PDB file of C-alpha atoms in Angstrom:
ATOM      1  CA  UNK A   1     -22.812 -16.425  -1.781  1.00  0.00           C
ATOM      2  CA  UNK A   2     -19.513 -16.294   0.145  1.00  0.00           C
ATOM      3  CA  UNK A   3     -18.817 -13.056   2.018  1.00  0.00           C
ATOM      4  CA  UNK A   4     -17.028 -10.689  -0.273  1.00  0.00           C
ATOM      5  CA  UNK A   5     -15.009  -7.530   0.415  1.00  0.00           C
ATOM      6  CA  UNK A   6     -14.644  -4.700  -2.053  1.00  0.00           C
ATOM      7  CA  UNK A   7     -11.098  -3.496  -1.973  1.00  0.00           C
ATOM      8  CA  UNK A   8      -9.705  -0.477  -3.617  1.00  0.00           C
ATOM      9  CA  UNK A   9      -6.134   0.907  -4.141  1.00  0.00           C
ATOM     10  CA  UNK A  10      -6.027   4.458  -5.595  1.00  0.00           C
ATOM     11  CA  UNK A  11      -3.388   7.187  -6.285  1.00  0.00           C
ATOM     12  CA  UNK A  12      -3.383  10.300  -8.382  1.00  0.00           C
ATOM     13  CA  UNK A  13      -2.441   8.186 -11.412  1.00  0.00           C
ATOM     14  CA  UNK A  14      -4.433   4.904 -11.123  1.00  0.00           C
ATOM     15  CA  UNK A  15      -7.248   3.020  -9.399  1.00  0.00           C
ATOM     16  CA  UNK A  16      -7.354  -0.692  -8.784  1.00  0.00           C
ATOM     17  CA  UNK A  17     -10.451  -2.549  -7.520  1.00  0.00           C
ATOM     18  CA  UNK A  18     -11.041  -6.120  -6.579  1.00  0.00           C
ATOM     19  CA  UNK A  19     -13.817  -8.259  -5.193  1.00  0.00           C
ATOM     20  CA  UNK A  20     -12.040 -10.517  -2.612  1.00  0.00           C
ATOM     21  CA  UNK A  21     -13.558 -13.543  -0.758  1.00  0.00           C
ATOM     22  CA  UNK A  22     -13.010 -12.974   2.961  1.00  0.00           C
ATOM     23  CA  UNK A  23     -12.789 -16.698   3.633  1.00  0.00           C
ATOM     24  CA  UNK A  24      -9.661 -17.486   1.567  1.00  0.00           C
ATOM     25  CA  UNK A  25      -8.499 -14.107   0.101  1.00  0.00           C
ATOM     26  CA  UNK A  26      -9.370 -15.250  -3.387  1.00  0.00           C
ATOM     27  CA  UNK A  27     -10.003 -12.492  -5.942  1.00  0.00           C
ATOM     28  CA  UNK A  28     -13.257 -13.019  -7.719  1.00  0.00           C
ATOM     29  CA  UNK A  29     -12.990 -10.025 -10.061  1.00  0.00           C
ATOM     30  CA  UNK A  30     -10.464  -7.244 -10.488  1.00  0.00           C
ATOM     31  CA  UNK A  31     -10.129  -3.957 -12.565  1.00  0.00           C
ATOM     32  CA  UNK A  32      -7.416  -1.439 -13.108  1.00  0.00           C
ATOM     33  CA  UNK A  33      -7.691   2.024 -14.592  1.00  0.00           C
ATOM     34  CA  UNK A  34      -5.294   4.832 -15.313  1.00  0.00           C
ATOM     35  CA  UNK A  35      -6.125   8.318 -14.035  1.00  0.00           C
ATOM     36  CA  UNK A  36      -4.798  11.263 -15.961  1.00  0.00           C
ATOM     37  CA  UNK A  37      -7.119  14.073 -14.547  1.00  0.00           C
ATOM     38  CA  UNK A  38      -5.767  17.220 -13.155  1.00  0.00           C
ATOM     39  CA  UNK A  39      -8.679  18.791 -11.241  1.00  0.00           C
ATOM     40  CA  UNK A  40     -10.755  17.550  -8.312  1.00  0.00           C
ATOM     41  CA  UNK A  41     -13.954  17.629 -10.438  1.00  0.00           C
ATOM     42  CA  UNK A  42     -12.119  15.891 -13.197  1.00  0.00           C
ATOM     43  CA  UNK A  43     -11.062  12.973 -10.908  1.00  0.00           C
ATOM     44  CA  UNK A  44     -14.537  12.638  -9.412  1.00  0.00           C
ATOM     45  CA  UNK A  45     -16.200  12.580 -12.881  1.00  0.00           C
ATOM     46  CA  UNK A  46     -13.780   9.980 -14.085  1.00  0.00           C
ATOM     47  CA  UNK A  47     -14.270   7.841 -10.964  1.00  0.00           C
ATOM     48  CA  UNK A  48     -18.017   7.982 -11.427  1.00  0.00           C
ATOM     49  CA  UNK A  49     -17.640   6.696 -14.965  1.00  0.00           C
ATOM     50  CA  UNK A  50     -15.300   3.951 -13.861  1.00  0.00           C
ATOM     51  CA  UNK A  51     -17.356   2.668 -10.992  1.00  0.00           C
ATOM     52  CA  UNK A  52     -20.548   2.800 -13.084  1.00  0.00           C
ATOM     53  CA  UNK A  53     -18.756   0.842 -15.701  1.00  0.00           C
ATOM     54  CA  UNK A  54     -17.698  -1.941 -13.370  1.00  0.00           C
ATOM     55  CA  UNK A  55     -21.342  -2.753 -12.469  1.00  0.00           C
ATOM     56  CA  UNK A  56     -20.484  -3.708  -8.987  1.00  0.00           C
ATOM     57  CA  UNK A  57     -22.813  -5.381  -6.518  1.00  0.00           C
ATOM     58  CA  UNK A  58     -25.156  -3.159  -4.333  1.00  0.00           C
ATOM     59  CA  UNK A  59     -23.652  -4.430  -1.117  1.00  0.00           C
ATOM     60  CA  UNK A  60     -20.503  -6.161   0.202  1.00  0.00           C
ATOM     61  CA  UNK A  61     -19.511  -7.478   3.558  1.00  0.00           C
ATOM     62  CA  UNK A  62     -16.847  -4.884   3.831  1.00  0.00           C
ATOM     63  CA  UNK A  63     -15.474  -1.891   1.885  1.00  0.00           C
ATOM     64  CA  UNK A  64     -11.856  -0.801   2.199  1.00  0.00           C
ATOM     65  CA  UNK A  65      -9.678   1.777   0.326  1.00  0.00           C
ATOM     66  CA  UNK A  66      -5.947   2.244   0.407  1.00  0.00           C
ATOM     67  CA  UNK A  67      -4.753   5.732  -0.687  1.00  0.00           C
ATOM     68  CA  UNK A  68      -1.252   5.806  -2.373  1.00  0.00           C
ATOM     69  CA  UNK A  69       1.101   8.778  -1.955  1.00  0.00           C
ATOM     70  CA  UNK A  70       4.802   8.894  -1.269  1.00  0.00           C
ATOM     71  CA  UNK A  71       4.174  11.795   1.116  1.00  0.00           C
ATOM     72  CA  UNK A  72       3.821   9.636   4.114  1.00  0.00           C
ATOM     73  CA  UNK A  73       5.856   9.187   7.324  1.00  0.00           C
ATOM     74  CA  UNK A  74       5.726   6.896  10.319  1.00  0.00           C
ATOM     75  CA  UNK A  75       6.353   8.278  13.813  1.00  0.00           C
ATOM     76  CA  UNK A  76       6.115   6.690  17.271  1.00  0.00           C
ATOM     77  CA  UNK A  77       2.870   7.054  19.016  1.00  0.00           C
ATOM     78  CA  UNK A  78       4.521   8.921  21.899  1.00  0.00           C
ATOM     79  CA  UNK A  79       5.937  11.567  19.396  1.00  0.00           C
ATOM     80  CA  UNK A  80       2.509  11.977  17.713  1.00  0.00           C
ATOM     81  CA  UNK A  81       0.799  12.462  21.091  1.00  0.00           C
ATOM     82  CA  UNK A  82       3.099  15.350  21.849  1.00  0.00           C
ATOM     83  CA  UNK A  83       2.735  17.102  18.551  1.00  0.00           C
ATOM     84  CA  UNK A  84       0.210  17.221  15.698  1.00  0.00           C
ATOM     85  CA  UNK A  85      -0.234  15.670  12.286  1.00  0.00           C
ATOM     86  CA  UNK A  86       0.243  19.067  10.670  1.00  0.00           C
ATOM     87  CA  UNK A  87       3.491  19.826  12.474  1.00  0.00           C
ATOM     88  CA  UNK A  88       4.919  16.368  11.729  1.00  0.00           C
ATOM     89  CA  UNK A  89       3.896  16.506   8.100  1.00  0.00           C
ATOM     90  CA  UNK A  90       5.486  20.002   7.645  1.00  0.00           C
ATOM     91  CA  UNK A  91       8.616  18.937   9.384  1.00  0.00           C
ATOM     92  CA  UNK A  92       9.050  16.046   6.922  1.00  0.00           C
ATOM     93  CA  UNK A  93       7.809  17.635   3.734  1.00  0.00           C
ATOM     94  CA  UNK A  94       7.804  21.378   4.303  1.00  0.00           C
ATOM     95  CA  UNK A  95       5.185  24.073   4.017  1.00  0.00           C
ATOM     96  CA  UNK A  96       2.748  24.378   1.053  1.00  0.00           C
ATOM     97  CA  UNK A  97       0.259  21.515   1.798  1.00  0.00           C
ATOM     98  CA  UNK A  98      -3.280  22.566   2.806  1.00  0.00           C
ATOM     99  CA  UNK A  99      -3.942  21.545   6.389  1.00  0.00           C
ATOM    100  CA  UNK A 100      -7.157  19.987   5.394  1.00  0.00           C
ATOM    101  CA  UNK A 101      -5.374  17.520   3.199  1.00  0.00           C
ATOM    102  CA  UNK A 102      -3.279  16.106   6.134  1.00  0.00           C
ATOM    103  CA  UNK A 103      -4.584  12.903   7.741  1.00  0.00           C
ATOM    104  CA  UNK A 104      -3.228  10.171   9.940  1.00  0.00           C
ATOM    105  CA  UNK A 105      -3.779   6.402  10.811  1.00  0.00           C
ATOM    106  CA  UNK A 106      -2.978   4.940  14.251  1.00  0.00           C
ATOM    107  CA  UNK A 107      -1.227   1.579  14.015  1.00  0.00           C
ATOM    108  CA  UNK A 108      -1.673   0.350  17.542  1.00  0.00           C
ATOM    109  CA  UNK A 109      -0.016  -2.960  16.679  1.00  0.00           C
ATOM    110  CA  UNK A 110       3.197  -1.072  16.137  1.00  0.00           C
ATOM    111  CA  UNK A 111       2.591   1.761  18.523  1.00  0.00           C
ATOM    112  CA  UNK A 112       3.144   4.081  15.623  1.00  0.00           C
ATOM    113  CA  UNK A 113       1.184   6.587  13.544  1.00  0.00           C
ATOM    114  CA  UNK A 114       1.152   7.060   9.685  1.00  0.00           C
ATOM    115  CA  UNK A 115       0.940  10.837   8.804  1.00  0.00           C
ATOM    116  CA  UNK A 116       0.104  11.534   5.106  1.00  0.00           C
ATOM    117  CA  UNK A 117      -1.565  13.855   2.625  1.00  0.00           C
ATOM    118  CA  UNK A 118      -4.828  12.925   0.983  1.00  0.00           C
ATOM    119  CA  UNK A 119      -6.840  15.260  -1.361  1.00  0.00           C
ATOM    120  CA  UNK A 120     -10.442  16.150  -0.421  1.00  0.00           C
ATOM    121  CA  UNK A 121     -11.752  14.587  -3.693  1.00  0.00           C
ATOM    122  CA  UNK A 122     -10.554  11.127  -2.600  1.00  0.00           C
ATOM    123  CA  UNK A 123     -12.451  11.372   0.652  1.00  0.00           C
ATOM    124  CA  UNK A 124     -15.545  13.017  -0.711  1.00  0.00           C
ATOM    125  CA  UNK A 125     -15.956  10.677  -3.625  1.00  0.00           C
ATOM    126  CA  UNK A 126     -15.568   7.405  -1.671  1.00  0.00           C
ATOM    127  CA  UNK A 127     -17.492   8.440   1.423  1.00  0.00           C
ATOM    128  CA  UNK A 128     -20.442   9.442  -0.581  1.00  0.00           C
ATOM    129  CA  UNK A 129     -20.277   6.467  -2.860  1.00  0.00           C
ATOM    130  CA  UNK A 130     -19.578   3.899  -0.128  1.00  0.00           C
ATOM    131  CA  UNK A 131     -20.542   5.356   3.301  1.00  0.00           C
ATOM    132  CA  UNK A 132     -19.321   2.114   5.158  1.00  0.00           C
ATOM    133  CA  UNK A 133     -15.791   2.398   3.605  1.00  0.00           C
ATOM    134  CA  UNK A 134     -12.647   2.166   5.794  1.00  0.00           C
ATOM    135  CA  UNK A 135      -9.682   4.028   4.341  1.00  0.00           C
ATOM    136  CA  UNK A 136      -6.036   4.252   5.245  1.00  0.00           C
ATOM    137  CA  UNK A 137      -2.724   5.144   3.635  1.00  0.00           C
ATOM    138  CA  UNK A 138      -1.734   2.131   1.496  1.00  0.00           C
ATOM    139  CA  UNK A 139       1.507   1.595   3.551  1.00  0.00           C
ATOM    140  CA  UNK A 140      -0.422   1.707   6.836  1.00  0.00           C
ATOM    141  CA  UNK A 141      -2.952  -0.734   5.352  1.00  0.00           C
ATOM    142  CA  UNK A 142      -0.240  -3.119   4.325  1.00  0.00           C
ATOM    143  CA  UNK A 143       1.657  -2.995   7.600  1.00  0.00           C
ATOM    144  CA  UNK A 144      -1.522  -3.546   9.577  1.00  0.00           C
ATOM    145  CA  UNK A 145      -2.322  -6.645   7.486  1.00  0.00           C
ATOM    146  CA  UNK A 146       1.227  -8.059   7.727  1.00  0.00           C
ATOM    147  CA  UNK A 147       1.035  -7.825  11.493  1.00  0.00           C
ATOM    148  CA  UNK A 148      -2.017  -9.918  11.520  1.00  0.00           C
ATOM    149  CA  UNK A 149       0.272 -12.728  10.246  1.00  0.00           C
ATOM    150  CA  UNK A 150       3.393 -14.433  11.629  1.00  0.00           C
ATOM    151  CA  UNK A 151       5.925 -11.613  12.158  1.00  0.00           C
ATOM    152  CA  UNK A 152       8.489 -13.417  14.298  1.00  0.00           C
ATOM    153  CA  UNK A 153      10.570 -14.663  11.446  1.00  0.00           C
ATOM    154  CA  UNK A 154      12.426 -11.993   9.336  1.00  0.00           C
ATOM    155  CA  UNK A 155      10.370 -10.822   6.343  1.00  0.00           C
ATOM    156  CA  UNK A 156      11.364  -8.232   3.819  1.00  0.00           C
ATOM    157  CA  UNK A 157       8.214  -6.838   2.143  1.00  0.00           C
ATOM    158  CA  UNK A 158       8.194  -4.936  -1.117  1.00  0.00           C
ATOM    159  CA  UNK A 159       4.791  -3.323  -1.926  1.00  0.00           C
ATOM    160  CA  UNK A 160       4.179  -1.570  -5.240  1.00  0.00           C
ATOM    161  CA  UNK A 161       2.290   1.642  -5.674  1.00  0.00           C
ATOM    162  CA  UNK A 162       2.620   3.120  -9.174  1.00  0.00           C
ATOM    163  CA  UNK A 163       6.084   4.727  -9.503  1.00  0.00           C
ATOM    164  CA  UNK A 164       7.430   3.873  -5.995  1.00  0.00           C
ATOM    165  CA  UNK A 165       7.713   0.881  -3.716  1.00  0.00           C
ATOM    166  CA  UNK A 166       7.437   0.652   0.035  1.00  0.00           C
ATOM    167  CA  UNK A 167      10.039  -1.636   1.651  1.00  0.00           C
ATOM    168  CA  UNK A 168       9.578  -2.840   5.168  1.00  0.00           C
ATOM    169  CA  UNK A 169      11.414  -5.403   7.402  1.00  0.00           C
ATOM    170  CA  UNK A 170       9.479  -7.289   9.989  1.00  0.00           C
ATOM    171  CA  UNK A 171      11.428  -9.485  12.542  1.00  0.00           C
ATOM    172  CA  UNK A 172      10.692 -10.741  16.057  1.00  0.00           C
ATOM    173  CA  UNK A 173       7.175  -9.100  16.013  1.00  0.00           C
ATOM    174  CA  UNK A 174       8.639  -5.656  15.375  1.00  0.00           C
ATOM    175  CA  UNK A 175       8.990  -3.257  12.437  1.00  0.00           C
ATOM    176  CA  UNK A 176      12.770  -2.947  11.909  1.00  0.00           C
ATOM    177  CA  UNK A 177      12.842  -0.867   8.769  1.00  0.00           C
ATOM    178  CA  UNK A 178      10.378   1.170   6.560  1.00  0.00           C
ATOM    179  CA  UNK A 179      11.034   3.432   3.583  1.00  0.00           C
ATOM    180  CA  UNK A 180       9.883   4.135   0.098  1.00  0.00           C
ATOM    181  CA  UNK A 181      11.956   4.377  -3.061  1.00  0.00           C
ATOM    182  CA  UNK A 182      11.266   5.629  -6.584  1.00  0.00           C
ATOM    183  CA  UNK A 183      11.643   3.080  -9.333  1.00  0.00           C
ATOM    184  CA  UNK A 184      11.357   2.900 -13.199  1.00  0.00           C
ATOM    185  CA  UNK A 185      12.790  -0.557 -13.858  1.00  0.00           C
ATOM    186  CA  UNK A 186      13.388  -3.994 -12.168  1.00  0.00           C
ATOM    187  CA  UNK A 187      17.027  -3.031 -11.870  1.00  0.00           C
ATOM    188  CA  UNK A 188      16.032  -0.051  -9.685  1.00  0.00           C
ATOM    189  CA  UNK A 189      14.095  -2.441  -7.445  1.00  0.00           C
ATOM    190  CA  UNK A 190      17.091  -4.735  -7.215  1.00  0.00           C
ATOM    191  CA  UNK A 191      19.435  -1.831  -6.379  1.00  0.00           C
ATOM    192  CA  UNK A 192      17.180  -0.550  -3.497  1.00  0.00           C
ATOM    193  CA  UNK A 193      16.709  -4.093  -2.216  1.00  0.00           C
ATOM    194  CA  UNK A 194      20.388  -4.872  -2.051  1.00  0.00           C
ATOM    195  CA  UNK A 195      21.067  -1.445  -0.555  1.00  0.00           C
ATOM    196  CA  UNK A 196      18.560  -2.166   2.249  1.00  0.00           C
ATOM    197  CA  UNK A 197      19.876  -5.690   2.886  1.00  0.00           C
ATOM    198  CA  UNK A 198      23.414  -4.374   3.179  1.00  0.00           C
ATOM    199  CA  UNK A 199      22.528  -1.245   5.190  1.00  0.00           C
ATOM    200  CA  UNK A 200      20.590  -3.411   7.713  1.00  0.00           C
ATOM    201  CA  UNK A 201      23.465  -5.950   7.992  1.00  0.00           C
ATOM    202  CA  UNK A 202      21.358  -8.845   6.597  1.00  0.00           C
ATOM    203  CA  UNK A 203      23.665 -10.232   3.974  1.00  0.00           C
ATOM    204  CA  UNK A 204      24.411 -13.342   5.962  1.00  0.00           C
ATOM    205  CA  UNK A 205      21.087 -13.476   7.939  1.00  0.00           C
ATOM    206  CA  UNK A 206      18.108 -15.721   7.263  1.00  0.00           C
ATOM    207  CA  UNK A 207      14.895 -14.389   5.957  1.00  0.00           C
ATOM    208  CA  UNK A 208      12.377 -14.169   3.099  1.00  0.00           C
ATOM    209  CA  UNK A 209      11.248 -11.569   0.639  1.00  0.00           C
ATOM    210  CA  UNK A 210       7.608 -10.978  -0.281  1.00  0.00           C
ATOM    211  CA  UNK A 211       6.503  -8.895  -3.315  1.00  0.00           C
ATOM    212  CA  UNK A 212       3.060  -7.288  -3.376  1.00  0.00           C
ATOM    213  CA  UNK A 213       1.821  -5.973  -6.780  1.00  0.00           C
ATOM    214  CA  UNK A 214      -1.218  -3.836  -7.644  1.00  0.00           C
ATOM    215  CA  UNK A 215      -1.831  -4.673 -11.312  1.00  0.00           C
ATOM    216  CA  UNK A 216      -0.373  -6.715 -14.167  1.00  0.00           C
ATOM    217  CA  UNK A 217       2.317  -4.130 -14.865  1.00  0.00           C
ATOM    218  CA  UNK A 218       3.733  -4.288 -11.313  1.00  0.00           C
ATOM    219  CA  UNK A 219       3.307  -8.029 -11.209  1.00  0.00           C
ATOM    220  CA  UNK A 220       5.711  -8.270 -14.195  1.00  0.00           C
ATOM    221  CA  UNK A 221       8.057  -5.890 -12.421  1.00  0.00           C
ATOM    222  CA  UNK A 222       8.006  -8.134  -9.298  1.00  0.00           C
ATOM    223  CA  UNK A 223       8.716 -11.245 -11.340  1.00  0.00           C
ATOM    224  CA  UNK A 224      11.518  -9.581 -13.079  1.00  0.00           C
ATOM    225  CA  UNK A 225      12.955  -8.240  -9.746  1.00  0.00           C
ATOM    226  CA  UNK A 226      12.732 -11.788  -8.304  1.00  0.00           C
ATOM    227  CA  UNK A 227      14.613 -13.307 -11.206  1.00  0.00           C
ATOM    228  CA  UNK A 228      17.400 -10.584 -10.985  1.00  0.00           C
ATOM    229  CA  UNK A 229      17.753 -11.109  -7.239  1.00  0.00           C
ATOM    230  CA  UNK A 230      17.966 -14.900  -7.517  1.00  0.00           C
ATOM    231  CA  UNK A 231      20.397 -14.772 -10.524  1.00  0.00           C
ATOM    232  CA  UNK A 232      22.685 -12.386  -8.607  1.00  0.00           C
ATOM    233  CA  UNK A 233      23.029 -14.834  -5.618  1.00  0.00           C
ATOM    234  CA  UNK A 234      24.069 -11.936  -3.423  1.00  0.00           C
ATOM    235  CA  UNK A 235      22.664 -13.659  -0.306  1.00  0.00           C
ATOM    236  CA  UNK A 236      22.286 -17.355   0.213  1.00  0.00           C
ATOM    237  CA  UNK A 237      20.016 -17.226   3.215  1.00  0.00           C
ATOM    238  CA  UNK A 238      17.360 -14.740   1.975  1.00  0.00           C
ATOM    239  CA  UNK A 239      14.869 -16.299  -0.292  1.00  0.00           C
ATOM    240  CA  UNK A 240      11.990 -14.879  -2.376  1.00  0.00           C
ATOM    241  CA  UNK A 241       8.884 -16.427  -0.761  1.00  0.00           C
ATOM    242  CA  UNK A 242       5.921 -15.042  -2.626  1.00  0.00           C
ATOM    243  CA  UNK A 243       4.544 -12.647  -5.208  1.00  0.00           C
ATOM    244  CA  UNK A 244       0.901 -11.713  -4.649  1.00  0.00           C
ATOM    245  CA  UNK A 245      -1.723  -9.013  -5.079  1.00  0.00           C
ATOM    246  CA  UNK A 246      -1.639  -6.445  -2.300  1.00  0.00           C
ATOM    247  CA  UNK A 247      -5.406  -5.947  -2.537  1.00  0.00           C
ATOM    248  CA  UNK A 248      -5.870  -9.314  -0.861  1.00  0.00           C
ATOM    249  CA  UNK A 249      -4.235  -7.957   2.223  1.00  0.00           C
ATOM    250  CA  UNK A 250      -7.143  -5.493   2.829  1.00  0.00           C
ATOM    251  CA  UNK A 251      -9.339  -8.298   4.063  1.00  0.00           C
ATOM    252  CA  UNK A 252      -7.042  -8.528   7.158  1.00  0.00           C
ATOM    253  CA  UNK A 253      -7.508  -4.836   7.994  1.00  0.00           C
ATOM    254  CA  UNK A 254     -11.247  -4.747   9.123  1.00  0.00           C
TER     255      UNK A 254
END
């Protein structure tokens, strides 16, 4: 059987799982579940039920997990080296988060560090269940994957995670912009997209837009956003290039 990677995208409100062929990034099977628990034990109990129900294989070539939370920030590696994950997180999001819930991922391709919060129940469940698993913040995971591809031509990337989207702009092998935005409708996505394009002075510049969804709901949202953007004809040189499942990108991160 072809080498298969188990890829997972989880937040406090949902979990998405896919078996992906490493050779061509084809999804063999995928699953999506809503999470409505409100205690660590409740989350772990529900996750045990979910993963038992999926009847997954006993072994995969690789295991990866992306954690989704909007409480994430990117800082230059030089800044991180002179500070700490705790102080950077508190500067951005204030006091009140348990220090044990603050983690970070180094992105050596960008000379940057992603600092974010992650509850203990996420780490404990997945490390016990899949000891070989590699986990990162979902935006760090996506950026690392994108930088394994051609990043010289300008690409605007919109990656969904439940109720917010991460927007990044890659150009000439550098990260030119990165931020997250809340959304409820495709019109919200269009508004944020046009705002970023105008703010970055890209209205008359060449480029492409790539949407990455996590489930059927966000796939529909991406397709609606694409139609709105194309119908508006706000920019003639920026084209929507692709709409694809973000779980496929995890095969590029190990």
